[in-house]
mmCIF file of C-alpha atoms in Angstrom:
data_model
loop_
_atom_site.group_PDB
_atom_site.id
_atom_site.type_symbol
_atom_site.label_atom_id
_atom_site.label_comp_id
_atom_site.label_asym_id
_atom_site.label_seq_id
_atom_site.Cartn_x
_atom_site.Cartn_y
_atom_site.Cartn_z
ATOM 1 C CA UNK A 282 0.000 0.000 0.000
ATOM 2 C CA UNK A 283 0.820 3.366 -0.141
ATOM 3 C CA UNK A 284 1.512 6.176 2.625
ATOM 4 C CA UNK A 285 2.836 9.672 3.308
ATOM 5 C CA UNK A 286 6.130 9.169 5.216
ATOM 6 C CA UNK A 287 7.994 12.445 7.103
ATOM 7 C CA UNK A 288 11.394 12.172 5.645
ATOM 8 C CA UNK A 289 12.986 14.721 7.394
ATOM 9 C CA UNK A 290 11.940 18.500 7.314
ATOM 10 C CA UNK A 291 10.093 19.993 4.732
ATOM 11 C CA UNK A 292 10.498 16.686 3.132
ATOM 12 C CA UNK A 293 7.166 14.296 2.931
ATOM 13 C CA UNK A 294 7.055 11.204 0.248
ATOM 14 C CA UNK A 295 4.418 9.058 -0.925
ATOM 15 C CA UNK A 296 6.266 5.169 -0.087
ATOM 16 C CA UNK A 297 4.852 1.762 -0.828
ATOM 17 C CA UNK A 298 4.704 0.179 3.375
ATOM 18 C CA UNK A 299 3.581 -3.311 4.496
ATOM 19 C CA UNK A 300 -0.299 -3.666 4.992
ATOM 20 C CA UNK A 301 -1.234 -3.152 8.108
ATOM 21 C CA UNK A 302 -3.281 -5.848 10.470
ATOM 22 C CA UNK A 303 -5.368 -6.770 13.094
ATOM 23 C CA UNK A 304 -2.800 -7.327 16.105
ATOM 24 C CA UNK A 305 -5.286 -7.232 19.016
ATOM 25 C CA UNK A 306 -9.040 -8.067 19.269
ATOM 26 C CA UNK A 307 -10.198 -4.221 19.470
ATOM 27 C CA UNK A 308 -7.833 -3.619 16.091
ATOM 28 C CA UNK A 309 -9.694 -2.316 13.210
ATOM 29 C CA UNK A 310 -8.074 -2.314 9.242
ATOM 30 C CA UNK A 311 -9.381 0.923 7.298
ATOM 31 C CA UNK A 312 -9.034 1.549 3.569
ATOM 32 C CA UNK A 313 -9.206 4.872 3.713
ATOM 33 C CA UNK A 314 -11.136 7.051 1.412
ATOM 34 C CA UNK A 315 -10.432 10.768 2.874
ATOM 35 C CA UNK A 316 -7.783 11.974 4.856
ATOM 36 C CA UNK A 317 -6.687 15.605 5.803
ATOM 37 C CA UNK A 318 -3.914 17.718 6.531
ATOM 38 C CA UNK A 319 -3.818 19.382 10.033
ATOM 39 C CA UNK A 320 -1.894 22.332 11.174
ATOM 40 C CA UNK A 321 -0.594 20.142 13.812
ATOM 41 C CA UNK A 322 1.423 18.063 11.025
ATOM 42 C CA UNK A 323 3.323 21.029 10.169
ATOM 43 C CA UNK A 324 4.883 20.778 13.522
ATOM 44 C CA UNK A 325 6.943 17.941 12.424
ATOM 45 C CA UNK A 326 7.387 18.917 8.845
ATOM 46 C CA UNK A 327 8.792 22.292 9.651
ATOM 47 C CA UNK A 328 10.963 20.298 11.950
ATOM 48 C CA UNK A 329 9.783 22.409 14.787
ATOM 49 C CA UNK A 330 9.947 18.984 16.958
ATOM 50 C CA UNK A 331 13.143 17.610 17.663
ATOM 51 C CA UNK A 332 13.889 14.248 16.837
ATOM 52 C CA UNK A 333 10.809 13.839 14.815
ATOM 53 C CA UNK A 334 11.802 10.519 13.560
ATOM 54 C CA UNK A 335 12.008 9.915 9.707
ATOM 55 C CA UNK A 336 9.611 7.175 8.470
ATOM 56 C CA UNK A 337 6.928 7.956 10.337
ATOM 57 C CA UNK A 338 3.765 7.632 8.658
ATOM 58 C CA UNK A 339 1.978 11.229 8.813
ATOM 59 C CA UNK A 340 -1.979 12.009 9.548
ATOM 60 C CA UNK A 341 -4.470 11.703 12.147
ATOM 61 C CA UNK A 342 -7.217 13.032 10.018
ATOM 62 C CA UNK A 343 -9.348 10.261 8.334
ATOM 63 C CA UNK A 344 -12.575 8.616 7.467
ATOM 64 C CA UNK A 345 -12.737 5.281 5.153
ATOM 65 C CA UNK A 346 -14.538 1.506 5.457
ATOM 66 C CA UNK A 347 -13.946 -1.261 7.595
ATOM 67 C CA UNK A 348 -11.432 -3.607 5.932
ATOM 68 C CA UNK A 349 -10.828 -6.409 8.289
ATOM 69 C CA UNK A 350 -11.724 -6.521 12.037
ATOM 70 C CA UNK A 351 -10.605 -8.013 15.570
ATOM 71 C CA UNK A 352 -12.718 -10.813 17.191
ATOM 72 C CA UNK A 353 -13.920 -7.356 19.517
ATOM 73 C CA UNK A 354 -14.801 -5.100 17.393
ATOM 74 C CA UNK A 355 -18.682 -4.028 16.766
ATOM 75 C CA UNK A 356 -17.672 -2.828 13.321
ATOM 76 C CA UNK A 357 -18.458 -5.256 10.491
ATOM 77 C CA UNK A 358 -16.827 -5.161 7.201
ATOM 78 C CA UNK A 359 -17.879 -2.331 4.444
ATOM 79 C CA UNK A 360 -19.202 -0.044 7.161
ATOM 80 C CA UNK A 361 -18.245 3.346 6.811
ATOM 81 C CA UNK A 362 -16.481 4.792 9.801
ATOM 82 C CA UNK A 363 -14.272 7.893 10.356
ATOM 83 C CA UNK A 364 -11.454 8.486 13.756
ATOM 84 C CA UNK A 365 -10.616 10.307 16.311
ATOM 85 C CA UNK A 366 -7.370 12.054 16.137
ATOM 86 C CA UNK A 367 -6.834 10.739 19.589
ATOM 87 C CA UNK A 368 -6.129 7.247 20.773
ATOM 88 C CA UNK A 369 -7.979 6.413 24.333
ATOM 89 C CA UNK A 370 -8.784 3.179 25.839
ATOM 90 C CA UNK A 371 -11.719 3.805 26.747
ATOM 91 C CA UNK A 372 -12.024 1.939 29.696
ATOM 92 C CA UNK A 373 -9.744 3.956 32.559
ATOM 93 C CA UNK A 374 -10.869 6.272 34.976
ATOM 94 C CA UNK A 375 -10.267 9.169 32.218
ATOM 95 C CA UNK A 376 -11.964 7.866 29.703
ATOM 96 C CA UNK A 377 -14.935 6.885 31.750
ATOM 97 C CA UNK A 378 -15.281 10.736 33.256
ATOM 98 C CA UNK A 379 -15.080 11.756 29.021
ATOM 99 C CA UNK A 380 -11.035 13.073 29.697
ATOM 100 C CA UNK A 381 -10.157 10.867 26.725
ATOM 101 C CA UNK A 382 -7.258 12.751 26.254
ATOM 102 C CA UNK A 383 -6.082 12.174 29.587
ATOM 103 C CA UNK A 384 -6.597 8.485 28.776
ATOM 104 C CA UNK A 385 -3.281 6.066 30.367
ATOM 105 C CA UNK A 386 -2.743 5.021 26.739
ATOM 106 C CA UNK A 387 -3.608 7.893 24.674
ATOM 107 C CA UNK A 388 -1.367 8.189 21.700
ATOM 108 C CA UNK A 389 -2.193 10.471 18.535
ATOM 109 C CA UNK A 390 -2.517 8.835 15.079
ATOM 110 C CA UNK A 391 0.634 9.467 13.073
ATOM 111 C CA UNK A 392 2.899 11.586 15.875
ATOM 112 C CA UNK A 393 5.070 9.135 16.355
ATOM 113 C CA UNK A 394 5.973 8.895 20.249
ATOM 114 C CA UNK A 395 5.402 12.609 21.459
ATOM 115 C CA UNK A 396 1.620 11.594 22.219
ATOM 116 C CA UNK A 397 1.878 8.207 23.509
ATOM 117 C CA UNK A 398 3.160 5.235 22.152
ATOM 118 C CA UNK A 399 3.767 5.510 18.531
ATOM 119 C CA UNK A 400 0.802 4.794 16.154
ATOM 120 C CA UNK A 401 0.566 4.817 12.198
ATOM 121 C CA UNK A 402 -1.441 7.810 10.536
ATOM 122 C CA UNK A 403 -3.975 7.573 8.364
ATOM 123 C CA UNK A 404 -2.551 9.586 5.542
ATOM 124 C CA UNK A 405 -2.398 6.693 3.792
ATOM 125 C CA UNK A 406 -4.410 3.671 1.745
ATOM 126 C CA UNK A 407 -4.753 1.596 4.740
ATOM 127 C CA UNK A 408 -4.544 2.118 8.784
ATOM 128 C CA UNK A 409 -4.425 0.147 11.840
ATOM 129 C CA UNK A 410 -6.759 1.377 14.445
ATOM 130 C CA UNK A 411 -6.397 0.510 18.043
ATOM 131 C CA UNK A 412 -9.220 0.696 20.445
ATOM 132 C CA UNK A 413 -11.381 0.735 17.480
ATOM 133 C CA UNK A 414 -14.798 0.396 19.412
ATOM 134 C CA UNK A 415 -13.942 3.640 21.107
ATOM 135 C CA UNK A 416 -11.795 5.423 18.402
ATOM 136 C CA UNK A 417 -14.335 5.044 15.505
ATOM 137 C CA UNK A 418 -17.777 5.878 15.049
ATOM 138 C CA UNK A 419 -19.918 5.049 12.328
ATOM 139 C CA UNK A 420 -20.697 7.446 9.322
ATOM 140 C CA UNK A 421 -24.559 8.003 9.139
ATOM 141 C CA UNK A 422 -26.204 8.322 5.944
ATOM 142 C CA UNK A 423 -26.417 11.763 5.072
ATOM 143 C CA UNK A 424 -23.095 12.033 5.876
ATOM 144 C CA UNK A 425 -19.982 12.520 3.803
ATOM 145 C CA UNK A 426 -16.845 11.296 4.155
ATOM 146 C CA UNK A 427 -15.040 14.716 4.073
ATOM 147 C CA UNK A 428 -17.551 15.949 6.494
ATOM 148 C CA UNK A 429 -16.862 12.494 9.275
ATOM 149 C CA UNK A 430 -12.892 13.978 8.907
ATOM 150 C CA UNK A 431 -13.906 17.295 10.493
ATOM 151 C CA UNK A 432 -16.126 15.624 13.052
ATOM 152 C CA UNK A 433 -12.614 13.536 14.127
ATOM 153 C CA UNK A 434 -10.731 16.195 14.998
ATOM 154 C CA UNK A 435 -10.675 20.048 13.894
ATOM 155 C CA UNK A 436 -15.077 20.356 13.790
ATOM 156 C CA UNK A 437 -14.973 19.124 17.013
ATOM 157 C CA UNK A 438 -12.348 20.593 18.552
ATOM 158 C CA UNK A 439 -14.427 24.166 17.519
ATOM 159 C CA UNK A 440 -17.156 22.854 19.043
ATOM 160 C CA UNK A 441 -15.946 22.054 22.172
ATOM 161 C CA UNK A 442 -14.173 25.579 22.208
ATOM 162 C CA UNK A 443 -17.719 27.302 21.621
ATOM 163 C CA UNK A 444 -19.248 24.821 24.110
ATOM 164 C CA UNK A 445 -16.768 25.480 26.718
ATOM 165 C CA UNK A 446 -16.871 29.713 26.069
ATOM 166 C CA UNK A 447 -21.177 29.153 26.977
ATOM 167 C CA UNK A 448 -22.007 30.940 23.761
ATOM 168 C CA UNK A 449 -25.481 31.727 23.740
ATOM 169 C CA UNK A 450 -27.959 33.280 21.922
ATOM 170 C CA UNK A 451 -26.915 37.106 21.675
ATOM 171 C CA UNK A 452 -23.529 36.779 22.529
ATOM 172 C CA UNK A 453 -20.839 39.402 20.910
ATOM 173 C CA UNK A 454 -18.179 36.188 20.171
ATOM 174 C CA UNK A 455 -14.746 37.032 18.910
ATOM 175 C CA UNK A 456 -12.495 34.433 17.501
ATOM 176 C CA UNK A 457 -8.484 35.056 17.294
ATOM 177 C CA UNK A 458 -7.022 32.867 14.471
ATOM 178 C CA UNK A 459 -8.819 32.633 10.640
ATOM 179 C CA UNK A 460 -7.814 29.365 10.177
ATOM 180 C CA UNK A 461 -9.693 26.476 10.028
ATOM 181 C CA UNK A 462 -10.376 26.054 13.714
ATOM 182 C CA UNK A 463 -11.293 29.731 13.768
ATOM 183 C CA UNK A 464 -13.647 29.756 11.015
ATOM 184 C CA UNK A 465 -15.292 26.319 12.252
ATOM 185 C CA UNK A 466 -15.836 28.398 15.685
ATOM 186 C CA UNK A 467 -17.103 30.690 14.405
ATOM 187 C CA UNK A 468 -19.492 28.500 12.326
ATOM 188 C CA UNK A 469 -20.134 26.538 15.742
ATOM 189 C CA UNK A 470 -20.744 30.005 17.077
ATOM 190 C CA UNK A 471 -23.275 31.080 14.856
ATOM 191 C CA UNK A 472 -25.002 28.100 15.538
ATOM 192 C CA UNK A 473 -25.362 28.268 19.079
ATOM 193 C CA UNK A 474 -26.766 31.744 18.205
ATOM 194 C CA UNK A 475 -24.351 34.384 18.686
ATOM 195 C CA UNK A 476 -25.848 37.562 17.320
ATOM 196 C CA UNK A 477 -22.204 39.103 16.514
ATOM 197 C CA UNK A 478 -19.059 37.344 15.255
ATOM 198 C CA UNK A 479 -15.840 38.823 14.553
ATOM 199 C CA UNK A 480 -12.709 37.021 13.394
ATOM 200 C CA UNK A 481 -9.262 38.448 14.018
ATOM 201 C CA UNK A 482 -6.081 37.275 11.773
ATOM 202 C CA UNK A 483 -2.983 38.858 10.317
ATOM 203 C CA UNK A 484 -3.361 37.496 6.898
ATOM 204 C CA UNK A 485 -6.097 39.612 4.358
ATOM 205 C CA UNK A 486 -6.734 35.881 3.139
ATOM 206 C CA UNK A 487 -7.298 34.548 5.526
ATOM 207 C CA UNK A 488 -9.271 38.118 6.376
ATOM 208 C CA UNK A 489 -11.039 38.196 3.109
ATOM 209 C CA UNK A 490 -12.140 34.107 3.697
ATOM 210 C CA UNK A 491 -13.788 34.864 7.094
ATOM 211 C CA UNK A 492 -16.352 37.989 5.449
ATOM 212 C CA UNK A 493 -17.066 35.635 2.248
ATOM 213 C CA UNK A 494 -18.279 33.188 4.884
ATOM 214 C CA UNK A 495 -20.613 36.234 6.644
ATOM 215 C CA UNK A 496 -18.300 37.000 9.388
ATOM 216 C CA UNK A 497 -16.073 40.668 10.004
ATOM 217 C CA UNK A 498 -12.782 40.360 9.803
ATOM 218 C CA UNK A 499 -10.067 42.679 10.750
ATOM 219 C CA UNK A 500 -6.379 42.999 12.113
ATOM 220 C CA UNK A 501 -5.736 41.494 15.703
ATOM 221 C CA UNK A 502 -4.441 45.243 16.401
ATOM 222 C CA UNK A 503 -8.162 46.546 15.654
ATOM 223 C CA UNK A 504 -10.015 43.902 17.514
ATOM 224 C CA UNK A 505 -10.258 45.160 20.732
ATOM 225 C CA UNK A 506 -11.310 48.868 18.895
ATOM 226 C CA UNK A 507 -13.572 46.779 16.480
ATOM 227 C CA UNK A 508 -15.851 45.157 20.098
ATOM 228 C CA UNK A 509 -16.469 47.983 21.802
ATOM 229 C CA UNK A 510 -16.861 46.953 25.485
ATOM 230 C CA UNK A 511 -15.293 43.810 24.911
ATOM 231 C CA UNK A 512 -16.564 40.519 23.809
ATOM 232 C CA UNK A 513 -19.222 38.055 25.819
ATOM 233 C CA UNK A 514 -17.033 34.700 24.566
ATOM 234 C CA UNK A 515 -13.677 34.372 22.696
ATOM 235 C CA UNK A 516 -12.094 31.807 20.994
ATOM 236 C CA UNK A 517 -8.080 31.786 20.691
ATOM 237 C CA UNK A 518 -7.439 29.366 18.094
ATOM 238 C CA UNK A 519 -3.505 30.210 17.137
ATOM 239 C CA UNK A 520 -1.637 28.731 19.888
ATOM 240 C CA UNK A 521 0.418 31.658 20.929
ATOM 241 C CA UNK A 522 1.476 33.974 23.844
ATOM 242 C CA UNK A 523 0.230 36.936 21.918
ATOM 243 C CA UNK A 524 -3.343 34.992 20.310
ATOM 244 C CA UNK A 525 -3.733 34.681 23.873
ATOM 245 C CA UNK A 526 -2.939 38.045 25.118
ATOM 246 C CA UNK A 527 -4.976 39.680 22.120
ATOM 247 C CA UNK A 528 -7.881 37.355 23.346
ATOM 248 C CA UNK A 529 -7.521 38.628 26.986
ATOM 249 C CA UNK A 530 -7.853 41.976 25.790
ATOM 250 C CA UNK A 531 -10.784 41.745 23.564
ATOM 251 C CA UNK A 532 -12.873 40.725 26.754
ATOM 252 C CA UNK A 533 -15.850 42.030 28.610
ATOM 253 C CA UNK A 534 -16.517 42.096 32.005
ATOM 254 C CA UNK A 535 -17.135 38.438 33.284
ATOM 255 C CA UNK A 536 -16.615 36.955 29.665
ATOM 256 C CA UNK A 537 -15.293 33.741 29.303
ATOM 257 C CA UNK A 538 -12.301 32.673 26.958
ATOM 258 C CA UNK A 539 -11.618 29.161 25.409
ATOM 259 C CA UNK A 540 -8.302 28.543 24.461
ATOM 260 C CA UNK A 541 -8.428 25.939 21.459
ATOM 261 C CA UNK A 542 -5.234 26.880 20.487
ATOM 262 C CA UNK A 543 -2.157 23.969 20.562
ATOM 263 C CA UNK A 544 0.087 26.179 23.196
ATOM 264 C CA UNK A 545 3.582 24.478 23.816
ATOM 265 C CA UNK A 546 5.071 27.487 25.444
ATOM 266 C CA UNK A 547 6.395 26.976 29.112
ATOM 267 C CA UNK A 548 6.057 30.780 30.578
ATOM 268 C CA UNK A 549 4.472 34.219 29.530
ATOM 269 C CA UNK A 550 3.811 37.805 31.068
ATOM 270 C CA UNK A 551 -0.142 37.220 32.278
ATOM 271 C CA UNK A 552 -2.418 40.239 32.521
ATOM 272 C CA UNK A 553 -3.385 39.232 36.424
ATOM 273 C CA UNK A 554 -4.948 42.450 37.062
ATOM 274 C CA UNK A 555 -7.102 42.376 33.627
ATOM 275 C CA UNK A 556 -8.370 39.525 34.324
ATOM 276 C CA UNK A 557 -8.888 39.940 38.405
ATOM 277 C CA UNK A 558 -10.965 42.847 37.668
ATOM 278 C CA UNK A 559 -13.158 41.699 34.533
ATOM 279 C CA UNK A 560 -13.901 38.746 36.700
ATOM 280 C CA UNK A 561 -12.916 36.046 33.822
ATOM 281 C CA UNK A 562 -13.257 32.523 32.932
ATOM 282 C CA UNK A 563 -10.122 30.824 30.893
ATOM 283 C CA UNK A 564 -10.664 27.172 29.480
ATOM 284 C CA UNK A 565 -8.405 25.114 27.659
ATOM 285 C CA UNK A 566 -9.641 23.108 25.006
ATOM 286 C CA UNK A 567 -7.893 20.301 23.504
ATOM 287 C CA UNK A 568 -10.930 19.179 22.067
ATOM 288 C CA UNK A 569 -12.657 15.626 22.754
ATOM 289 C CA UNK A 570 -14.279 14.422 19.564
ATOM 290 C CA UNK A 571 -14.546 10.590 20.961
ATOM 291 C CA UNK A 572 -17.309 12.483 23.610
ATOM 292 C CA UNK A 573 -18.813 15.458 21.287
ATOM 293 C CA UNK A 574 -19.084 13.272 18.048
ATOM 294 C CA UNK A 575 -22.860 12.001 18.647
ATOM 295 C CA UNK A 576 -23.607 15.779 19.236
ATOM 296 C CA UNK A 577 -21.761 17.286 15.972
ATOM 297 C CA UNK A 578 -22.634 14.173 13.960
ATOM 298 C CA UNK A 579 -25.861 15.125 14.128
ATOM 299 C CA UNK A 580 -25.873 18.965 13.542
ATOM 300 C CA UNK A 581 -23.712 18.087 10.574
ATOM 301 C CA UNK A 582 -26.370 15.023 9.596
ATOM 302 C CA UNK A 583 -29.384 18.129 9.996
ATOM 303 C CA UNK A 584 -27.731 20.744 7.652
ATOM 304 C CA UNK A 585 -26.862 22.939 10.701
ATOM 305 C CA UNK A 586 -23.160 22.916 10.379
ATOM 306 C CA UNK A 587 -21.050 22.313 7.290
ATOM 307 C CA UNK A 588 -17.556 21.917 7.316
ATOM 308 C CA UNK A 589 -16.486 21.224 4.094
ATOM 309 C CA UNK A 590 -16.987 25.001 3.849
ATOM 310 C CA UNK A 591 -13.565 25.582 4.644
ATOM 311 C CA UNK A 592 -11.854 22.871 2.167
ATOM 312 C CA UNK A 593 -9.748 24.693 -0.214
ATOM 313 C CA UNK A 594 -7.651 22.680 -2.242
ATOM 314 C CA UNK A 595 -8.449 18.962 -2.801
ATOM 315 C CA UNK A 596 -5.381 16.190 -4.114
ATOM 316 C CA UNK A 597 -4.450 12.409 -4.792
ATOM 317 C CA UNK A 598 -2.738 10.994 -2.299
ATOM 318 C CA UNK A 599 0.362 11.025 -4.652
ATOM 319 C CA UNK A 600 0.521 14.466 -4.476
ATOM 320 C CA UNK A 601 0.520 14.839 -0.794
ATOM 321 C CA UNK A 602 4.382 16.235 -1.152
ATOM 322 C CA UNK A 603 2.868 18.896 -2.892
ATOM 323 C CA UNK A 604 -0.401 19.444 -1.302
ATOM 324 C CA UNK A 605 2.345 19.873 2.005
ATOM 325 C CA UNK A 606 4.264 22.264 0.466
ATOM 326 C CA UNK A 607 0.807 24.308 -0.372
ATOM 327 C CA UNK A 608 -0.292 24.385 2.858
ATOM 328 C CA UNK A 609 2.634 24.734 4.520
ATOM 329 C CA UNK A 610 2.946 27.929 2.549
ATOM 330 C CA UNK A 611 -0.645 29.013 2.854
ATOM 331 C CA UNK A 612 -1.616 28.426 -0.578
ATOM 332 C CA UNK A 613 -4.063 26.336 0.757
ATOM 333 C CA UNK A 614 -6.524 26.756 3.528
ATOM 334 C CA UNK A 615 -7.868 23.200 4.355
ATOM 335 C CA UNK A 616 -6.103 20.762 2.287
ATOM 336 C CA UNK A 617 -8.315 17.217 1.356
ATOM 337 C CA UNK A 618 -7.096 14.393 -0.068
ATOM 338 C CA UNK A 619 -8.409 10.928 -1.540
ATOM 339 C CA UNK A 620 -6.455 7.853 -0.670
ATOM 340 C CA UNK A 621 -8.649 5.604 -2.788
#
């Protein structure tokens, strides 16, 4: 079979790799049909994590159908599933309080060892899936493929960031970061109700995206001017000391901000006294799609919330070097491709 293999950085190549197979009763085989590129696989491919080991198969983005099952496994052959970009058990005392990402054996699909024990990604024609009774769900009919990726990872991981903010009806929401977390909370947001939405970036894509969708956009340096008397809810969806700090200061008194955002910093200057005396709420979001998939499934399955919105650029699998080198660049806003 084929599969996208990190070579090193910048460098990503389509390689012919063993099949995989069922090792464990709860193992599922996938042919996979869809598979996407997330921002968090340009961690390794701009080498921005250190010993980042070459041969790794890349992705944890994917939906497909059920190739070959363990003796455990609900799934049956030729049903359509899609994963969750986390691994979890299932079974520990995380996973049974919904902290799957606290799970004793999460791992990430395709991350090699820096979540967990390494795991094969599904940027490729075929993947292993552990824990596949609590790792996959079913596709309902209705439902695409490219729309079950989102709900595995970056759909959800909105979601739970609007959730978690207590957007309601009303609301003044701002979201720092256009990318495709950003614009899929502020989707989520508009859902929930939010009478005013405005999206903050530094790119006039990016910018320019966000109003063709029916949001404003401006500068993060004219988003605190832009919500005068500060923002009910805010979504930081960067990952950055100063995403954060620009979400701080866009707040109103007693608003809430959700940090979706993958931070990896270890220390930063904290507005104390801002915060003290607007009374806020800070949440951090990694995002749980194994517990919030039933509840996006379904808004997705009803029209409500559509995803695919924010696909820009579509490839073969072949072409995943280049489809890398697109988004990496920002040529490409939400980068799809088809594995078979």
């Amino acid at each position: 079979m084929k599969g996208v293999v990190y070579c090193g950085p910048g460098e990503v190549r389509v390689r012919d790799l063993p099949m995989p197979v069922v090792r464990d009763p709860r193992d599922v085989v996938v042919r996979v049909t869809r598979t996407a590129i997330c921002g968090t696989d340009l961690h390794p491919y701009r080498g921005e994590l250190p010993g980042f080991p070459a041969g790794t198969v890349l992705g944890h983005e994917f939906a497909g159908v059920v190739q070959e099952t363990g003796a455990g496994s609900p799934f049956a052959v030729g049903d359509r599933v899609f994963a969750s970009d986390v691994i979890a058990c299932g079974r520990c005392r995380h996973c049974e309080r919904g902290r799957h990402y606290q799970c004793a054996s999460v791992s990430l699909f395709g991350y090699a060892d820096v979540v967990g024990a390494p795991v094969d990604g599904g940027q490729a024609e075929y993947v292993r899936v552990p824990f596949a009774d609590v790792v996959l769900a079913a596709i309902p009919v209705g439902v695409s493929d490219e729309q079950a990726v989102f709900v595995g990872d970056v759909l959800t991981t909105a979601y739970g960031a609007v959730r978690d903010a207590g957007v309601t009806a009303g609301d003044t929401v701002a979201v720092v970061g256009g990318g495709p977390v950003g614009l899929l909370g502020a989707l989520c947001a508009r859902q929930a109700g939010a009478s005013r939405i405005v999206v903050a970036d530094r790119e006039p894509v990016r910018r320019e995206r966000a109003r063709s969708m029916g949001f404003e956009a401006v500068p993060p340096a004219q988003l605190s001017t832009t919500v005068r008397g500060g923002a009910d809810r805010v979504i930081e969806a960067v990952g950055t000391d100063a995403a954060l700090l620009t979400a701080l200061e866009v707040t109103g008194p007693a608003a809430c901000v959700a940090v979706a955002g993958a931070h990896h910093s270890t220390a930063m200057p904290f507005p104390t006294g801002l915060a003290f005396a607007r009374e806020l709420t800070i949440r951090f979001s990694v995002g749980n799609p194994i517990r919030l998939r039933a509840e996006v499934l379904a808004l997705v399955a009803a029209g409500e919330l559509d995803p695919v919105d924010v696909v820009s650029h579509r490839f073969a699998l072949d072409d995943a070097a280049h489809a890398y080198r697109e988004f990496d660049q920002r040529i490409a806003f939400k980068v799809m491709m088809h594995a078979s």
